[in-house]
Amino acid sequence: GAGVSQSPSNKVTEKGKDVELRCDPISGHTALYWYRQSLGQGLEFLIYFQGNSAPDKSGLPSDRFSAERTGGSVSTLTIQRTQQEDSAVYLCASSLGTGGTEAFFGQGTRLTVV
Amino acid sequence: SQQGEEDPQALSIQEGENATMNCSYKTSINNLQWYRQNSGRGLVHLILIRSNEREKHSGRLRVTLDTSKKSSSLLITASRAADTASYFCATDYNQAGTALIFGKGTTLSVSS
């Protein structure tokens, strides 16, 4: 596609439910990032995929969070047993390489846990 | 963990004035990038400066990098109301395969 696509745009879920957030990166981009942004705050790094290397999961806040990237393309961020503090905008970005290249962002998924 | 810290957190200026935002970081880097975010959604890349560069220009943007002080500044000249947004610096680490880490951002408000 022309840009990074994220779905859904908005998601409201009940506390305790599992949610899946999807990211479709720009074709050919080997690097894919997930970030979380709470209202008025900066971007909190969650996880980073680079090609076939093992992902950098150092930013995941708890074992309720996991992410996969299938076939080096689409990625899914899964949050199990959601909590109210998980409410935030989840942003995905992709780039041609590592942190030394421009990252292109999707419009994010706004997650609200009620 | 956050690598960069922007300063100030918020800045309000009049159209036509210059806006300067600063970013400090903690570890050695290969490069530093600046991004802009409108309305809390996707970020847009503005400029990238490499660790062996000291200054870079792009249109009304001027970025400086001082690796000895681990700091960078973004100058927007002749600001416009449309420049109202949040601005973030982002760094990589000086190791292979590490991610792009963002600071907390500066919120710029330009009034006409």
PDB file of C-alpha atoms in Angstrom:
ATOM      1  CA  GLY A   1       0.000   0.000   0.000  1.00  0.00           C
ATOM      2  CA  ALA A   2       0.906   3.643  -0.184  1.00  0.00           C
ATOM      3  CA  GLY A   3       1.407   4.030   3.525  1.00  0.00           C
ATOM      4  CA  VAL A   4       1.306   2.241   6.848  1.00  0.00           C
ATOM      5  CA  SER A   5      -2.194   1.036   7.564  1.00  0.00           C
ATOM      6  CA  GLN A   6      -3.530   0.274  11.026  1.00  0.00           C
ATOM      7  CA  SER A   7      -6.811  -1.289  11.992  1.00  0.00           C
ATOM      8  CA  PRO A   8      -9.115  -0.741  13.647  1.00  0.00           C
ATOM      9  CA  SER A   9      -8.924   3.041  13.997  1.00  0.00           C
ATOM     10  CA  ASN A  10     -10.776   2.881  17.268  1.00  0.00           C
ATOM     11  CA  LYS A  11     -11.479   0.009  19.603  1.00  0.00           C
ATOM     12  CA  VAL A  12     -13.571  -0.005  22.754  1.00  0.00           C
ATOM     13  CA  THR A  13     -13.295  -3.142  24.839  1.00  0.00           C
ATOM     14  CA  GLU A  14     -14.352  -4.319  28.244  1.00  0.00           C
ATOM     15  CA  LYS A  15     -11.797  -4.810  30.958  1.00  0.00           C
ATOM     16  CA  GLY A  16     -10.507  -8.369  30.927  1.00  0.00           C
ATOM     17  CA  LYS A  17     -11.084  -8.982  27.229  1.00  0.00           C
ATOM     18  CA  ASP A  18      -8.313  -9.682  24.728  1.00  0.00           C
ATOM     19  CA  VAL A  19      -7.714  -7.338  21.777  1.00  0.00           C
ATOM     20  CA  GLU A  20      -5.746  -7.598  18.546  1.00  0.00           C
ATOM     21  CA  LEU A  21      -4.392  -4.582  16.738  1.00  0.00           C
ATOM     22  CA  ARG A  22      -3.178  -4.890  13.182  1.00  0.00           C
ATOM     23  CA  CYS A  23      -0.432  -3.081  11.289  1.00  0.00           C
ATOM     24  CA  ASP A  24       0.186  -3.329   7.554  1.00  0.00           C
ATOM     25  CA  PRO A  25       3.594  -1.763   6.837  1.00  0.00           C
ATOM     26  CA  ILE A  26       4.847  -0.245   3.620  1.00  0.00           C
ATOM     27  CA  SER A  27       5.805  -2.985   1.179  1.00  0.00           C
ATOM     28  CA  GLY A  28       9.519  -3.729   1.290  1.00  0.00           C
ATOM     29  CA  HIS A  29      10.126  -2.163   4.694  1.00  0.00           C
ATOM     30  CA  THR A  30      12.104  -4.587   6.817  1.00  0.00           C
ATOM     31  CA  ALA A  31      11.764  -2.726  10.105  1.00  0.00           C
ATOM     32  CA  LEU A  32       8.496  -2.441  12.015  1.00  0.00           C
ATOM     33  CA  TYR A  33       7.906  -0.679  15.321  1.00  0.00           C
ATOM     34  CA  TRP A  34       5.039  -0.561  17.809  1.00  0.00           C
ATOM     35  CA  TYR A  35       4.614   2.342  20.212  1.00  0.00           C
ATOM     36  CA  ARG A  36       2.048   3.325  22.816  1.00  0.00           C
ATOM     37  CA  GLN A  37       1.067   6.925  23.460  1.00  0.00           C
ATOM     38  CA  SER A  38      -1.078   7.957  26.379  1.00  0.00           C
ATOM     39  CA  LEU A  39      -2.956  11.251  26.221  1.00  0.00           C
ATOM     40  CA  GLY A  40      -0.552  14.178  26.068  1.00  0.00           C
ATOM     41  CA  GLN A  41       2.475  11.952  26.517  1.00  0.00           C
ATOM     42  CA  GLY A  42       5.425  10.841  24.427  1.00  0.00           C
ATOM     43  CA  LEU A  43       5.809   7.617  22.503  1.00  0.00           C
ATOM     44  CA  GLU A  44       6.567   4.604  24.622  1.00  0.00           C
ATOM     45  CA  PHE A  45       8.530   1.992  22.680  1.00  0.00           C
ATOM     46  CA  LEU A  46       6.960  -1.465  22.818  1.00  0.00           C
ATOM     47  CA  ILE A  47       8.558  -3.813  20.291  1.00  0.00           C
ATOM     48  CA  TYR A  48      10.731  -3.739  17.183  1.00  0.00           C
ATOM     49  CA  PHE A  49      11.017  -6.207  14.314  1.00  0.00           C
ATOM     50  CA  GLN A  50      13.928  -6.127  11.884  1.00  0.00           C
ATOM     51  CA  GLY A  51      13.936  -8.589   9.018  1.00  0.00           C
ATOM     52  CA  ASN A  52      14.368 -12.172  10.176  1.00  0.00           C
ATOM     53  CA  SER A  53      16.132 -11.204  13.404  1.00  0.00           C
ATOM     54  CA  ALA A  54      14.638 -11.942  16.784  1.00  0.00           C
ATOM     55  CA  PRO A  55      12.392  -9.009  17.766  1.00  0.00           C
ATOM     56  CA  ASP A  56      13.438  -6.525  20.411  1.00  0.00           C
ATOM     57  CA  LYS A  57      10.702  -6.996  22.996  1.00  0.00           C
ATOM     58  CA  SER A  58      12.361  -4.915  25.683  1.00  0.00           C
ATOM     59  CA  GLY A  59       9.591  -2.303  25.752  1.00  0.00           C
ATOM     60  CA  LEU A  60       6.630  -4.596  26.340  1.00  0.00           C
ATOM     61  CA  PRO A  61       5.175  -3.523  29.724  1.00  0.00           C
ATOM     62  CA  SER A  62       3.960  -6.947  30.837  1.00  0.00           C
ATOM     63  CA  ASP A  63       3.468 -10.523  29.660  1.00  0.00           C
ATOM     64  CA  ARG A  64      -0.074  -9.589  28.685  1.00  0.00           C
ATOM     65  CA  PHE A  65       1.414  -7.891  25.644  1.00  0.00           C
ATOM     66  CA  SER A  66       2.737  -9.816  22.648  1.00  0.00           C
ATOM     67  CA  ALA A  67       3.307  -9.177  18.974  1.00  0.00           C
ATOM     68  CA  GLU A  68       3.914 -11.195  15.854  1.00  0.00           C
ATOM     69  CA  ARG A  69       5.041 -10.322  12.399  1.00  0.00           C
ATOM     70  CA  THR A  70       4.084 -12.908   9.818  1.00  0.00           C
ATOM     71  CA  GLY A  71       6.085 -13.341   6.648  1.00  0.00           C
ATOM     72  CA  GLY A  72       8.033 -10.197   7.332  1.00  0.00           C
ATOM     73  CA  SER A  73       4.990  -8.084   6.582  1.00  0.00           C
ATOM     74  CA  VAL A  74       1.775  -7.684   8.598  1.00  0.00           C
ATOM     75  CA  SER A  75       2.108  -7.417  12.346  1.00  0.00           C
ATOM     76  CA  THR A  76      -0.428  -8.030  15.101  1.00  0.00           C
ATOM     77  CA  LEU A  77      -0.139  -6.625  18.617  1.00  0.00           C
ATOM     78  CA  THR A  78      -2.171  -8.625  21.111  1.00  0.00           C
ATOM     79  CA  ILE A  79      -3.135  -7.430  24.566  1.00  0.00           C
ATOM     80  CA  GLN A  80      -4.597 -10.099  26.805  1.00  0.00           C
ATOM     81  CA  ARG A  81      -6.866  -9.456  29.790  1.00  0.00           C
ATOM     82  CA  THR A  82      -6.985  -5.735  29.063  1.00  0.00           C
ATOM     83  CA  GLN A  83      -6.813  -3.256  31.928  1.00  0.00           C
ATOM     84  CA  GLN A  84      -7.974   0.364  32.035  1.00  0.00           C
ATOM     85  CA  GLU A  85      -4.369   1.562  32.064  1.00  0.00           C
ATOM     86  CA  ASP A  86      -3.939  -0.046  28.634  1.00  0.00           C
ATOM     87  CA  SER A  87      -6.127   2.717  27.173  1.00  0.00           C
ATOM     88  CA  ALA A  88      -3.956   4.676  24.769  1.00  0.00           C
ATOM     89  CA  VAL A  89      -3.208   5.218  21.095  1.00  0.00           C
ATOM     90  CA  TYR A  90      -1.114   2.391  19.672  1.00  0.00           C
ATOM     91  CA  LEU A  91       1.097   3.524  16.814  1.00  0.00           C
ATOM     92  CA  CYS A  92       2.867   1.382  14.270  1.00  0.00           C
ATOM     93  CA  ALA A  93       5.717   2.513  12.035  1.00  0.00           C
ATOM     94  CA  SER A  94       7.880   0.917   9.388  1.00  0.00           C
ATOM     95  CA  SER A  95      11.168   1.807   7.779  1.00  0.00           C
ATOM     96  CA  LEU A  96      13.607   0.498   5.215  1.00  0.00           C
ATOM     97  CA  GLY A  97      16.231  -0.290   7.815  1.00  0.00           C
ATOM     98  CA  THR A  98      17.208   0.243  11.409  1.00  0.00           C
ATOM     99  CA  GLY A  99      16.936   3.404  13.502  1.00  0.00           C
ATOM    100  CA  GLY A 100      19.084   5.262  11.001  1.00  0.00           C
ATOM    101  CA  THR A 101      16.355   5.627   8.430  1.00  0.00           C
ATOM    102  CA  GLU A 102      13.104   7.574   8.264  1.00  0.00           C
ATOM    103  CA  ALA A 103      10.152   5.851   9.902  1.00  0.00           C
ATOM    104  CA  PHE A 104       6.682   6.086   8.391  1.00  0.00           C
ATOM    105  CA  PHE A 105       3.781   6.009  10.817  1.00  0.00           C
ATOM    106  CA  GLY A 106       0.258   4.753  10.597  1.00  0.00           C
ATOM    107  CA  GLN A 107      -2.607   6.787  12.033  1.00  0.00           C
ATOM    108  CA  GLY A 108      -2.814   4.613  15.094  1.00  0.00           C
ATOM    109  CA  THR A 109      -5.462   2.636  16.920  1.00  0.00           C
ATOM    110  CA  ARG A 110      -7.169   4.376  19.801  1.00  0.00           C
ATOM    111  CA  LEU A 111      -7.887   1.726  22.423  1.00  0.00           C
ATOM    112  CA  THR A 112     -10.341   2.441  25.198  1.00  0.00           C
ATOM    113  CA  VAL A 113     -10.789  -0.112  27.956  1.00  0.00           C
ATOM    114  CA  VAL A 114     -14.006   0.367  29.921  1.00  0.00           C
TER     115      VAL A 114
ATOM    116  CA  SER B   1      12.699   3.748  28.580  1.00  0.00           C
ATOM    117  CA  GLN B   2      12.907   7.237  27.128  1.00  0.00           C
ATOM    118  CA  GLN B   3      16.162   8.150  25.457  1.00  0.00           C
ATOM    119  CA  GLY B   4      15.463  11.767  24.591  1.00  0.00           C
ATOM    120  CA  GLU B   5      14.051  14.623  26.609  1.00  0.00           C
ATOM    121  CA  GLU B   6      12.678  17.680  24.839  1.00  0.00           C
ATOM    122  CA  ASP B   7      12.702  21.135  26.324  1.00  0.00           C
ATOM    123  CA  PRO B   8      10.527  23.101  26.756  1.00  0.00           C
ATOM    124  CA  GLN B   9       7.471  20.888  27.219  1.00  0.00           C
ATOM    125  CA  ALA B  10       5.285  23.635  25.762  1.00  0.00           C
ATOM    126  CA  LEU B  11       5.976  26.750  23.723  1.00  0.00           C
ATOM    127  CA  SER B  12       3.610  29.516  22.632  1.00  0.00           C
ATOM    128  CA  ILE B  13       4.649  32.120  20.075  1.00  0.00           C
ATOM    129  CA  GLN B  14       3.187  34.531  17.549  1.00  0.00           C
ATOM    130  CA  GLU B  15       3.209  33.981  13.817  1.00  0.00           C
ATOM    131  CA  GLY B  16       6.440  35.184  12.270  1.00  0.00           C
ATOM    132  CA  GLU B  17       8.528  34.487  15.361  1.00  0.00           C
ATOM    133  CA  ASN B  18      11.133  31.749  15.536  1.00  0.00           C
ATOM    134  CA  ALA B  19      10.629  28.647  17.656  1.00  0.00           C
ATOM    135  CA  THR B  20      13.493  26.731  19.204  1.00  0.00           C
ATOM    136  CA  MET B  21      13.129  23.296  20.768  1.00  0.00           C
ATOM    137  CA  ASN B  22      15.875  21.325  22.432  1.00  0.00           C
ATOM    138  CA  CYS B  23      16.478  17.626  22.858  1.00  0.00           C
ATOM    139  CA  SER B  24      18.913  15.922  25.202  1.00  0.00           C
ATOM    140  CA  TYR B  25      19.745  12.235  25.114  1.00  0.00           C
ATOM    141  CA  LYS B  26      21.670   9.797  27.234  1.00  0.00           C
ATOM    142  CA  THR B  27      23.732   7.364  25.193  1.00  0.00           C
ATOM    143  CA  SER B  28      25.909   7.482  22.097  1.00  0.00           C
ATOM    144  CA  ILE B  29      23.936   7.602  18.877  1.00  0.00           C
ATOM    145  CA  ASN B  30      24.403   7.077  15.163  1.00  0.00           C
ATOM    146  CA  ASN B  31      21.841   9.694  14.222  1.00  0.00           C
ATOM    147  CA  LEU B  32      19.009  11.820  15.550  1.00  0.00           C
ATOM    148  CA  GLN B  33      15.685  12.523  13.906  1.00  0.00           C
ATOM    149  CA  TRP B  34      12.926  15.071  14.449  1.00  0.00           C
ATOM    150  CA  TYR B  35       9.247  14.273  13.906  1.00  0.00           C
ATOM    151  CA  ARG B  36       6.048  16.273  14.003  1.00  0.00           C
ATOM    152  CA  GLN B  37       2.657  15.087  15.252  1.00  0.00           C
ATOM    153  CA  ASN B  38      -0.668  16.749  14.622  1.00  0.00           C
ATOM    154  CA  SER B  39      -3.731  15.956  16.726  1.00  0.00           C
ATOM    155  CA  GLY B  40      -2.251  12.979  18.560  1.00  0.00           C
ATOM    156  CA  ARG B  41      -2.100  10.569  15.654  1.00  0.00           C
ATOM    157  CA  GLY B  42       0.585   9.558  13.157  1.00  0.00           C
ATOM    158  CA  LEU B  43       3.973  11.221  13.180  1.00  0.00           C
ATOM    159  CA  VAL B  44       5.671  12.751  10.158  1.00  0.00           C
ATOM    160  CA  HIS B  45       9.418  12.735   9.672  1.00  0.00           C
ATOM    161  CA  LEU B  46      11.007  16.187   9.414  1.00  0.00           C
ATOM    162  CA  ILE B  47      14.763  15.790   9.300  1.00  0.00           C
ATOM    163  CA  LEU B  48      17.595  13.381  10.154  1.00  0.00           C
ATOM    164  CA  ILE B  49      21.062  14.433  11.279  1.00  0.00           C
ATOM    165  CA  ARG B  50      23.932  11.975  11.559  1.00  0.00           C
ATOM    166  CA  SER B  51      26.393  11.888  14.435  1.00  0.00           C
ATOM    167  CA  ASN B  52      29.197  13.269  12.247  1.00  0.00           C
ATOM    168  CA  GLU B  53      27.107  16.280  11.207  1.00  0.00           C
ATOM    169  CA  ARG B  54      26.772  19.463  13.248  1.00  0.00           C
ATOM    170  CA  GLU B  55      24.038  21.327  11.401  1.00  0.00           C
ATOM    171  CA  LYS B  56      21.415  20.608   8.796  1.00  0.00           C
ATOM    172  CA  HIS B  57      18.792  22.706   7.042  1.00  0.00           C
ATOM    173  CA  SER B  58      15.504  21.871   5.377  1.00  0.00           C
ATOM    174  CA  GLY B  59      13.336  24.777   4.287  1.00  0.00           C
ATOM    175  CA  ARG B  60      12.445  26.752   7.420  1.00  0.00           C
ATOM    176  CA  LEU B  61      13.943  24.079   9.655  1.00  0.00           C
ATOM    177  CA  ARG B  62      17.438  24.161  11.086  1.00  0.00           C
ATOM    178  CA  VAL B  63      18.745  21.326  13.222  1.00  0.00           C
ATOM    179  CA  THR B  64      21.969  21.291  15.190  1.00  0.00           C
ATOM    180  CA  LEU B  65      23.657  18.391  16.929  1.00  0.00           C
ATOM    181  CA  ASP B  66      26.269  18.566  19.669  1.00  0.00           C
ATOM    182  CA  THR B  67      27.412  15.033  20.443  1.00  0.00           C
ATOM    183  CA  SER B  68      29.755  16.220  23.207  1.00  0.00           C
ATOM    184  CA  LYS B  69      26.756  17.620  25.092  1.00  0.00           C
ATOM    185  CA  LYS B  70      24.399  14.902  23.846  1.00  0.00           C
ATOM    186  CA  SER B  71      21.936  17.518  22.679  1.00  0.00           C
ATOM    187  CA  SER B  72      20.158  18.743  19.578  1.00  0.00           C
ATOM    188  CA  SER B  73      18.036  21.752  18.740  1.00  0.00           C
ATOM    189  CA  LEU B  74      15.294  22.301  16.187  1.00  0.00           C
ATOM    190  CA  LEU B  75      14.733  25.848  14.996  1.00  0.00           C
ATOM    191  CA  ILE B  76      11.624  26.744  13.016  1.00  0.00           C
ATOM    192  CA  THR B  77      11.994  30.176  11.445  1.00  0.00           C
ATOM    193  CA  ALA B  78       9.166  32.554  10.533  1.00  0.00           C
ATOM    194  CA  SER B  79       6.597  30.307  12.174  1.00  0.00           C
ATOM    195  CA  ARG B  80       3.061  29.930  10.862  1.00  0.00           C
ATOM    196  CA  ALA B  81      -0.173  28.892  12.533  1.00  0.00           C
ATOM    197  CA  ALA B  82       0.088  25.637  10.575  1.00  0.00           C
ATOM    198  CA  ASP B  83       3.278  24.791  12.494  1.00  0.00           C
ATOM    199  CA  THR B  84       1.150  24.229  15.594  1.00  0.00           C
ATOM    200  CA  ALA B  85       1.877  20.618  16.553  1.00  0.00           C
ATOM    201  CA  SER B  86       3.930  18.449  18.868  1.00  0.00           C
ATOM    202  CA  TYR B  87       7.570  17.922  17.955  1.00  0.00           C
ATOM    203  CA  PHE B  88       9.598  14.894  18.993  1.00  0.00           C
ATOM    204  CA  CYS B  89      13.227  13.952  18.733  1.00  0.00           C
ATOM    205  CA  ALA B  90      14.146  10.316  18.190  1.00  0.00           C
ATOM    206  CA  THR B  91      17.440   8.510  18.446  1.00  0.00           C
ATOM    207  CA  ASP B  92      18.844   5.113  17.727  1.00  0.00           C
ATOM    208  CA  TYR B  93      21.483   3.555  19.868  1.00  0.00           C
ATOM    209  CA  ASN B  94      25.029   2.938  18.757  1.00  0.00           C
ATOM    210  CA  GLN B  95      24.372  -0.766  18.409  1.00  0.00           C
ATOM    211  CA  ALA B  96      23.070  -2.828  15.544  1.00  0.00           C
ATOM    212  CA  GLY B  97      19.434  -3.698  15.375  1.00  0.00           C
ATOM    213  CA  THR B  98      18.090  -1.360  17.993  1.00  0.00           C
ATOM    214  CA  ALA B  99      14.899   0.588  17.728  1.00  0.00           C
ATOM    215  CA  LEU B 100      13.961   4.225  17.287  1.00  0.00           C
ATOM    216  CA  ILE B 101      13.398   5.768  20.704  1.00  0.00           C
ATOM    217  CA  PHE B 102      11.400   8.963  21.140  1.00  0.00           C
ATOM    218  CA  GLY B 103      11.428  11.747  23.684  1.00  0.00           C
ATOM    219  CA  LYS B 104       8.352  13.203  25.367  1.00  0.00           C
ATOM    220  CA  GLY B 105       7.944  16.041  22.895  1.00  0.00           C
ATOM    221  CA  THR B 106       7.448  19.782  22.799  1.00  0.00           C
ATOM    222  CA  THR B 107       3.983  21.154  22.129  1.00  0.00           C
ATOM    223  CA  LEU B 108       4.224  24.244  19.937  1.00  0.00           C
ATOM    224  CA  SER B 109       1.341  26.672  19.623  1.00  0.00           C
ATOM    225  CA  VAL B 110       1.589  29.427  17.015  1.00  0.00           C
ATOM    226  CA  SER B 111      -1.087  32.083  17.179  1.00  0.00           C
ATOM    227  CA  SER B 112      -1.979  34.466  14.377  1.00  0.00           C
TER     228      SER B 112
END
